[in-house]
Amino acid sequence: MRVTQSMLSNNMLRNLSSSYNKMGDLQNQLNTGKKITRPSQDPVVAIKGIGYRTDLNKVEQYQRNLGEVNNWLDSSDDALDHVGQALIRVQELVTDAANGSKTAEDRQKIQVEITQIRKQIQDLGNTKVGDKYLFTGTNTLSPLHDGTNFTATPGLNKDVKIEVYDGVEIKVNTNGIDLFRGIDEMIGKIETSLGDGSSETVISGYLTDINTQQNSVLEKRADIGARQNRVEMMENRLSSQEIIVSKQLSNNEDIDYEKVITEMITQESIHNAALSVGARIIQPSLVDFLR
């Protein structure tokens, strides 16, 4: 096949165009820090990047879910801590009322304070996170105590769970109807006994009931503490997963600057050499001589 001047010129121009494109791609990589800017440049890298970003989005969502879990558990524990303190005060008042030297007037004053503590504990049973009640099971939109009676709606002993990992859920609520109702009934009996002149023996007998309720509160708090420990482990797991996926995403998409700069310098040298050779290939035409 006869090689003409036109063929040499066209090949040279085509190679120069390809060289410009390569340098343009390398320049884009240096500007963006990414291996590709369009999926068509490398579909495999693009598909892997989508998968890694999906994993990162899931991790971020689970981290937000864990924040909500912590809100529930911390608020529940704080409420029960105040219930425990209230029971300690009831214990002190009952011990004082059981003293044989107390007059009817003294007992009335103790009864008034215990009544206020009872209302305070009822309010603690209605503790909320946002617009959701913590101690009413899945019936999160209704209070545990309406100011007169405890609610009897369904779902009070059902668990509220939040997903914190693929297929992993953590119970966030504390079933409180039995606990708060038991405490309320006990304090109601103490109020009655203080008002009807019951003996010191009857009143001191409530100390055992108070101790039982205190233990019940501690058991609930221990259960919350166990779940808080699990949440902490899940937070560590998600943090590790975030680091791993972020590293995989970086390895998949981010450039090695030293490598790209070296390729850029090499490509520039090749391009300059091509220009120099091309200047010799394209010979002056007759028109150039006539000028």
mmCIF file of C-alpha atoms in Angstrom:
data_model
loop_
_atom_site.group_PDB
_atom_site.id
_atom_site.type_symbol
_atom_site.label_atom_id
_atom_site.label_comp_id
_atom_site.label_asym_id
_atom_site.label_seq_id
_atom_site.Cartn_x
_atom_site.Cartn_y
_atom_site.Cartn_z
ATOM 1 C CA MET A 1 0.000 0.000 0.000
ATOM 2 C CA ARG A 2 1.291 3.396 -0.976
ATOM 3 C CA VAL A 3 1.658 5.770 1.968
ATOM 4 C CA THR A 4 0.816 9.292 0.943
ATOM 5 C CA GLN A 5 1.567 12.617 2.544
ATOM 6 C CA SER A 6 -2.128 12.971 3.370
ATOM 7 C CA MET A 7 -2.167 9.669 5.243
ATOM 8 C CA LEU A 8 0.854 10.680 7.297
ATOM 9 C CA SER A 9 -0.723 14.016 8.141
ATOM 10 C CA ASN A 10 -4.060 12.472 9.131
ATOM 11 C CA ASN A 11 -2.398 9.866 11.349
ATOM 12 C CA MET A 12 -0.293 12.529 12.969
ATOM 13 C CA LEU A 13 -3.319 14.732 13.686
ATOM 14 C CA ARG A 14 -5.296 11.770 15.033
ATOM 15 C CA ASN A 15 -2.459 10.844 17.368
ATOM 16 C CA LEU A 16 -2.122 14.426 18.540
ATOM 17 C CA SER A 17 -5.861 14.551 19.267
ATOM 18 C CA SER A 18 -5.604 11.329 21.291
ATOM 19 C CA SER A 19 -2.639 12.764 23.168
ATOM 20 C CA TYR A 20 -4.609 15.913 23.991
ATOM 21 C CA ASN A 21 -7.481 13.765 25.307
ATOM 22 C CA LYS A 22 -5.137 11.780 27.541
ATOM 23 C CA MET A 23 -3.611 14.944 28.950
ATOM 24 C CA GLY A 24 -7.114 16.365 29.452
ATOM 25 C CA ASP A 25 -8.156 13.281 31.437
ATOM 26 C CA LEU A 26 -5.030 13.480 33.575
ATOM 27 C CA GLN A 27 -5.621 17.192 34.162
ATOM 28 C CA ASN A 28 -9.200 16.498 35.262
ATOM 29 C CA GLN A 29 -7.941 13.854 37.678
ATOM 30 C CA LEU A 30 -5.497 16.332 39.206
ATOM 31 C CA ASN A 31 -8.210 18.995 39.475
ATOM 32 C CA THR A 32 -10.865 16.731 41.032
ATOM 33 C CA GLY A 33 -8.729 14.201 42.859
ATOM 34 C CA LYS A 34 -10.933 11.470 41.356
ATOM 35 C CA LYS A 35 -10.117 8.749 38.857
ATOM 36 C CA ILE A 36 -13.279 9.379 36.864
ATOM 37 C CA THR A 37 -15.755 12.204 36.428
ATOM 38 C CA ARG A 38 -18.228 10.258 34.278
ATOM 39 C CA PRO A 39 -19.421 6.647 34.647
ATOM 40 C CA SER A 40 -18.538 5.989 30.998
ATOM 41 C CA GLN A 41 -14.848 6.511 31.776
ATOM 42 C CA ASP A 42 -14.770 3.346 33.905
ATOM 43 C CA PRO A 43 -18.117 1.579 34.574
ATOM 44 C CA VAL A 44 -16.550 -0.838 37.062
ATOM 45 C CA VAL A 45 -15.248 1.998 39.254
ATOM 46 C CA ALA A 46 -18.606 3.777 38.962
ATOM 47 C CA ILE A 47 -20.634 0.698 39.993
ATOM 48 C CA LYS A 48 -18.353 -0.038 42.937
ATOM 49 C CA GLY A 49 -18.606 3.606 44.015
ATOM 50 C CA ILE A 50 -22.402 3.389 44.051
ATOM 51 C CA GLY A 51 -22.214 0.307 46.260
ATOM 52 C CA TYR A 52 -19.778 1.922 48.706
ATOM 53 C CA ARG A 53 -21.895 5.094 48.927
ATOM 54 C CA THR A 54 -24.984 2.994 49.602
ATOM 55 C CA ASP A 55 -23.135 1.290 52.459
ATOM 56 C CA LEU A 56 -22.030 4.660 53.857
ATOM 57 C CA ASN A 57 -25.578 6.015 53.705
ATOM 58 C CA LYS A 58 -26.801 2.983 55.634
ATOM 59 C CA VAL A 59 -24.107 3.469 58.280
ATOM 60 C CA GLU A 60 -25.071 7.138 58.646
ATOM 61 C CA GLN A 61 -28.747 6.209 59.011
ATOM 62 C CA TYR A 62 -27.946 3.603 61.657
ATOM 63 C CA GLN A 63 -25.842 6.179 63.520
ATOM 64 C CA ARG A 64 -28.831 8.535 63.517
ATOM 65 C CA ASN A 65 -30.983 5.664 64.769
ATOM 66 C CA LEU A 66 -28.522 5.060 67.599
ATOM 67 C CA GLY A 67 -28.863 8.720 68.562
ATOM 68 C CA GLU A 68 -32.604 8.167 68.900
ATOM 69 C CA VAL A 69 -31.989 4.990 70.925
ATOM 70 C CA ASN A 70 -29.738 6.930 73.292
ATOM 71 C CA ASN A 71 -32.427 9.596 73.729
ATOM 72 C CA TRP A 72 -34.965 6.971 74.776
ATOM 73 C CA LEU A 73 -32.626 5.079 77.105
ATOM 74 C CA ASP A 74 -31.053 8.139 78.727
ATOM 75 C CA SER A 75 -34.435 9.795 79.313
ATOM 76 C CA SER A 76 -35.900 6.579 80.728
ATOM 77 C CA ASP A 77 -32.963 6.081 83.061
ATOM 78 C CA ASP A 78 -33.133 9.702 84.240
ATOM 79 C CA ALA A 79 -36.868 9.399 84.950
ATOM 80 C CA LEU A 80 -36.393 6.191 86.936
ATOM 81 C CA ASP A 81 -33.507 7.775 88.830
ATOM 82 C CA HIS A 82 -35.913 10.501 89.998
ATOM 83 C CA VAL A 83 -38.483 7.833 90.906
ATOM 84 C CA GLY A 84 -35.838 6.125 93.034
ATOM 85 C CA GLN A 85 -35.027 9.404 94.789
ATOM 86 C CA ALA A 86 -38.713 10.002 95.406
ATOM 87 C CA LEU A 87 -39.063 6.545 96.992
ATOM 88 C CA ILE A 88 -36.119 7.285 99.268
ATOM 89 C CA ARG A 89 -37.960 10.376 100.472
ATOM 90 C CA VAL A 90 -41.138 8.334 100.974
ATOM 91 C CA GLN A 91 -39.088 5.853 102.976
ATOM 92 C CA GLU A 92 -37.771 8.637 105.196
ATOM 93 C CA LEU A 93 -41.244 10.060 105.722
ATOM 94 C CA VAL A 94 -42.778 6.673 106.552
ATOM 95 C CA THR A 95 -39.970 5.954 109.001
ATOM 96 C CA ASP A 96 -40.627 9.324 110.620
ATOM 97 C CA ALA A 97 -44.402 8.743 110.696
ATOM 98 C CA ALA A 98 -43.932 5.369 112.404
ATOM 99 C CA ASN A 99 -42.397 7.173 115.376
ATOM 100 C CA GLY A 100 -44.792 6.817 118.304
ATOM 101 C CA SER A 101 -44.286 10.424 119.324
ATOM 102 C CA LYS A 102 -45.898 11.816 116.170
ATOM 103 C CA THR A 103 -49.212 13.600 116.616
ATOM 104 C CA ALA A 104 -52.159 13.471 114.212
ATOM 105 C CA GLU A 105 -51.140 16.905 112.971
ATOM 106 C CA ASP A 106 -47.585 15.707 112.300
ATOM 107 C CA ARG A 107 -48.915 12.781 110.302
ATOM 108 C CA GLN A 108 -51.152 15.097 108.307
ATOM 109 C CA LYS A 109 -48.131 17.155 107.271
ATOM 110 C CA ILE A 110 -46.310 13.991 106.247
ATOM 111 C CA GLN A 111 -49.375 12.868 104.330
ATOM 112 C CA VAL A 112 -49.464 16.157 102.385
ATOM 113 C CA GLU A 113 -45.839 15.747 101.291
ATOM 114 C CA ILE A 114 -46.343 12.110 100.324
ATOM 115 C CA THR A 115 -49.366 13.125 98.223
ATOM 116 C CA GLN A 116 -47.177 15.567 96.311
ATOM 117 C CA ILE A 117 -44.528 12.894 95.812
ATOM 118 C CA ARG A 118 -47.210 10.581 94.453
ATOM 119 C CA LYS A 119 -48.184 13.198 91.863
ATOM 120 C CA GLN A 120 -44.546 13.747 90.990
ATOM 121 C CA ILE A 121 -44.075 10.024 90.314
ATOM 122 C CA GLN A 122 -47.215 10.028 88.172
ATOM 123 C CA ASP A 123 -45.697 12.863 86.142
ATOM 124 C CA LEU A 124 -42.457 10.914 85.774
ATOM 125 C CA GLY A 125 -44.495 8.041 84.361
ATOM 126 C CA ASN A 126 -45.530 10.446 81.581
ATOM 127 C CA THR A 127 -41.955 11.287 80.564
ATOM 128 C CA LYS A 128 -41.646 11.952 76.830
ATOM 129 C CA VAL A 129 -38.990 12.076 74.129
ATOM 130 C CA GLY A 130 -40.255 14.492 71.533
ATOM 131 C CA ASP A 131 -43.926 13.678 71.220
ATOM 132 C CA LYS A 132 -43.627 10.047 72.355
ATOM 133 C CA TYR A 133 -44.290 8.707 75.846
ATOM 134 C CA LEU A 134 -41.579 6.382 77.128
ATOM 135 C CA PHE A 135 -43.434 4.053 79.464
ATOM 136 C CA THR A 136 -46.567 3.167 77.490
ATOM 137 C CA GLY A 137 -45.187 0.446 75.219
ATOM 138 C CA THR A 138 -46.194 0.839 71.600
ATOM 139 C CA ASN A 139 -48.981 3.207 72.646
ATOM 140 C CA THR A 140 -46.516 6.089 72.514
ATOM 141 C CA LEU A 141 -49.052 8.858 71.862
ATOM 142 C CA SER A 142 -51.018 8.403 75.104
ATOM 143 C CA PRO A 143 -49.840 9.276 78.638
ATOM 144 C CA LEU A 144 -49.388 6.558 81.229
ATOM 145 C CA HIS A 145 -51.452 8.520 83.748
ATOM 146 C CA ASP A 146 -54.106 11.034 82.718
ATOM 147 C CA GLY A 147 -54.184 12.832 86.060
ATOM 148 C CA THR A 148 -56.911 10.592 87.446
ATOM 149 C CA ASN A 149 -56.244 7.019 86.351
ATOM 150 C CA PHE A 150 -53.637 4.893 84.645
ATOM 151 C CA THR A 151 -54.327 4.180 80.985
ATOM 152 C CA ALA A 152 -55.800 0.837 80.002
ATOM 153 C CA THR A 153 -55.121 1.073 76.265
ATOM 154 C CA PRO A 154 -53.549 -1.932 74.466
ATOM 155 C CA GLY A 155 -49.856 -2.159 73.733
ATOM 156 C CA LEU A 156 -48.641 -1.062 77.165
ATOM 157 C CA ASN A 157 -46.347 -4.070 77.547
ATOM 158 C CA LYS A 158 -45.217 -4.286 73.939
ATOM 159 C CA ASP A 159 -41.680 -3.409 72.896
ATOM 160 C CA VAL A 160 -40.641 -0.428 70.804
ATOM 161 C CA LYS A 161 -37.591 -1.372 68.734
ATOM 162 C CA ILE A 162 -35.270 0.600 66.471
ATOM 163 C CA GLU A 163 -33.014 -0.962 63.836
ATOM 164 C CA VAL A 164 -29.355 -0.178 64.453
ATOM 165 C CA TYR A 165 -27.733 -2.527 61.919
ATOM 166 C CA ASP A 166 -28.758 -4.949 59.201
ATOM 167 C CA GLY A 167 -31.254 -7.216 60.943
ATOM 168 C CA VAL A 168 -30.288 -5.907 64.415
ATOM 169 C CA GLU A 169 -32.893 -4.130 66.541
ATOM 170 C CA ILE A 170 -32.632 -2.756 70.063
ATOM 171 C CA LYS A 171 -35.552 -2.318 72.433
ATOM 172 C CA VAL A 172 -35.695 1.344 73.406
ATOM 173 C CA ASN A 173 -38.706 1.580 75.709
ATOM 174 C CA THR A 174 -39.187 0.406 79.279
ATOM 175 C CA ASN A 175 -42.504 -1.237 80.052
ATOM 176 C CA GLY A 176 -43.556 0.854 83.033
ATOM 177 C CA ILE A 177 -47.270 0.294 83.611
ATOM 178 C CA ASP A 178 -46.809 -2.414 86.259
ATOM 179 C CA LEU A 179 -44.010 -0.532 88.008
ATOM 180 C CA PHE A 180 -45.714 2.854 88.188
ATOM 181 C CA ARG A 181 -49.111 1.387 89.022
ATOM 182 C CA GLY A 182 -47.594 -0.691 91.824
ATOM 183 C CA ILE A 183 -45.800 2.326 93.288
ATOM 184 C CA ASP A 184 -48.920 4.453 92.998
ATOM 185 C CA GLU A 185 -51.115 1.888 94.741
ATOM 186 C CA MET A 186 -48.578 1.511 97.531
ATOM 187 C CA ILE A 187 -48.321 5.267 98.130
ATOM 188 C CA GLY A 188 -52.125 5.490 98.047
ATOM 189 C CA LYS A 189 -52.310 2.958 100.888
ATOM 190 C CA ILE A 190 -49.717 4.897 102.851
ATOM 191 C CA GLU A 191 -51.773 8.080 102.436
ATOM 192 C CA THR A 192 -54.873 6.295 103.717
ATOM 193 C CA SER A 193 -53.078 4.857 106.723
ATOM 194 C CA LEU A 194 -51.643 8.237 107.640
ATOM 195 C CA GLY A 195 -55.095 9.769 107.466
ATOM 196 C CA ASP A 196 -57.099 7.154 109.371
ATOM 197 C CA GLY A 197 -54.885 6.938 112.428
ATOM 198 C CA SER A 198 -53.357 3.518 111.740
ATOM 199 C CA SER A 199 -50.880 2.174 114.278
ATOM 200 C CA GLU A 200 -47.150 2.619 114.084
ATOM 201 C CA THR A 201 -46.850 -1.097 113.308
ATOM 202 C CA VAL A 202 -49.099 -0.784 110.259
ATOM 203 C CA ILE A 203 -47.228 2.257 108.991
ATOM 204 C CA SER A 204 -43.774 0.757 109.541
ATOM 205 C CA GLY A 205 -44.968 -2.325 107.655
ATOM 206 C CA TYR A 206 -44.921 -0.259 104.476
ATOM 207 C CA LEU A 207 -41.138 -0.014 104.658
ATOM 208 C CA THR A 208 -40.909 -3.547 103.267
ATOM 209 C CA ASP A 209 -43.171 -2.602 100.356
ATOM 210 C CA ILE A 210 -41.111 0.513 99.682
ATOM 211 C CA ASN A 211 -37.941 -1.551 99.608
ATOM 212 C CA THR A 212 -39.558 -3.955 97.147
ATOM 213 C CA GLN A 213 -40.510 -1.092 94.831
ATOM 214 C CA GLN A 214 -37.027 0.373 95.104
ATOM 215 C CA ASN A 215 -35.597 -2.965 93.976
ATOM 216 C CA SER A 216 -38.045 -3.002 91.060
ATOM 217 C CA VAL A 217 -36.811 0.428 89.979
ATOM 218 C CA LEU A 218 -33.199 -0.740 90.237
ATOM 219 C CA GLU A 219 -33.984 -3.797 88.110
ATOM 220 C CA LYS A 220 -35.474 -1.580 85.405
ATOM 221 C CA ARG A 221 -32.439 0.687 85.499
ATOM 222 C CA ALA A 222 -30.087 -2.310 85.324
ATOM 223 C CA ASP A 223 -31.903 -3.497 82.203
ATOM 224 C CA ILE A 224 -31.561 -0.022 80.663
ATOM 225 C CA GLY A 225 -27.863 0.002 81.563
ATOM 226 C CA ALA A 226 -27.337 -3.327 79.809
ATOM 227 C CA ARG A 227 -28.960 -1.962 76.664
ATOM 228 C CA GLN A 228 -26.865 1.211 76.890
ATOM 229 C CA ASN A 229 -23.742 -0.952 76.930
ATOM 230 C CA ARG A 230 -24.948 -2.743 73.824
ATOM 231 C CA VAL A 231 -25.610 0.575 72.120
ATOM 232 C CA GLU A 232 -22.041 1.644 72.882
ATOM 233 C CA MET A 233 -20.733 -1.550 71.278
ATOM 234 C CA MET A 234 -22.911 -0.922 68.222
ATOM 235 C CA GLU A 235 -21.581 2.647 67.986
ATOM 236 C CA ASN A 236 -18.024 1.304 67.949
ATOM 237 C CA ARG A 237 -18.972 -1.258 65.328
ATOM 238 C CA LEU A 238 -20.566 1.356 63.092
ATOM 239 C CA SER A 239 -17.583 3.681 63.496
ATOM 240 C CA SER A 240 -15.263 0.880 62.391
ATOM 241 C CA GLN A 241 -17.559 0.057 59.471
ATOM 242 C CA GLU A 242 -17.603 3.715 58.420
ATOM 243 C CA ILE A 243 -13.806 3.841 58.386
ATOM 244 C CA ILE A 244 -13.548 0.599 56.401
ATOM 245 C CA VAL A 245 -16.100 1.621 53.755
ATOM 246 C CA SER A 246 -14.637 5.128 53.468
ATOM 247 C CA LYS A 247 -11.208 3.613 52.844
ATOM 248 C CA GLN A 248 -12.625 1.263 50.215
ATOM 249 C CA LEU A 249 -14.393 4.180 48.525
ATOM 250 C CA SER A 250 -11.190 6.219 48.546
ATOM 251 C CA ASN A 251 -9.143 3.343 47.100
ATOM 252 C CA ASN A 252 -11.772 2.881 44.403
ATOM 253 C CA GLU A 253 -12.142 6.523 43.314
ATOM 254 C CA ASP A 254 -9.349 8.731 44.631
ATOM 255 C CA ILE A 255 -6.194 9.163 42.568
ATOM 256 C CA ASP A 256 -2.609 8.600 43.605
ATOM 257 C CA TYR A 257 -1.309 12.122 43.034
ATOM 258 C CA GLU A 258 2.315 11.083 42.616
ATOM 259 C CA LYS A 259 1.370 8.485 40.021
ATOM 260 C CA VAL A 260 -0.901 10.858 38.067
ATOM 261 C CA ILE A 261 1.677 13.674 38.093
ATOM 262 C CA THR A 262 4.282 11.243 36.774
ATOM 263 C CA GLU A 263 1.883 10.107 34.048
ATOM 264 C CA MET A 264 1.134 13.735 33.198
ATOM 265 C CA ILE A 265 4.827 14.590 32.794
ATOM 266 C CA THR A 266 5.386 11.481 30.684
ATOM 267 C CA GLN A 267 2.365 12.283 28.486
ATOM 268 C CA GLU A 268 3.557 15.865 27.988
ATOM 269 C CA SER A 269 6.965 14.584 26.871
ATOM 270 C CA ILE A 270 5.319 12.184 24.429
ATOM 271 C CA HIS A 271 3.066 14.941 23.147
ATOM 272 C CA ASN A 272 5.940 17.361 22.613
ATOM 273 C CA ALA A 273 7.875 14.677 20.789
ATOM 274 C CA ALA A 274 4.861 14.005 18.579
ATOM 275 C CA LEU A 275 4.599 17.709 17.772
ATOM 276 C CA SER A 276 8.269 17.848 16.836
ATOM 277 C CA VAL A 277 7.994 14.816 14.555
ATOM 278 C CA GLY A 278 4.751 16.110 13.100
ATOM 279 C CA ALA A 279 6.407 19.365 12.097
ATOM 280 C CA ARG A 280 8.788 17.356 9.933
ATOM 281 C CA ILE A 281 6.115 15.103 8.477
ATOM 282 C CA ILE A 282 3.986 17.966 7.206
ATOM 283 C CA GLN A 283 6.163 19.295 4.361
ATOM 284 C CA PRO A 284 5.788 22.806 2.967
ATOM 285 C CA SER A 285 3.279 22.996 0.125
ATOM 286 C CA LEU A 286 3.630 24.808 -3.235
ATOM 287 C CA VAL A 287 1.519 27.652 -1.831
ATOM 288 C CA ASP A 288 4.070 28.111 0.989
ATOM 289 C CA PHE A 289 6.810 28.481 -1.626
ATOM 290 C CA LEU A 290 4.802 30.979 -3.663
ATOM 291 C CA ARG A 291 4.441 33.179 -0.579
#
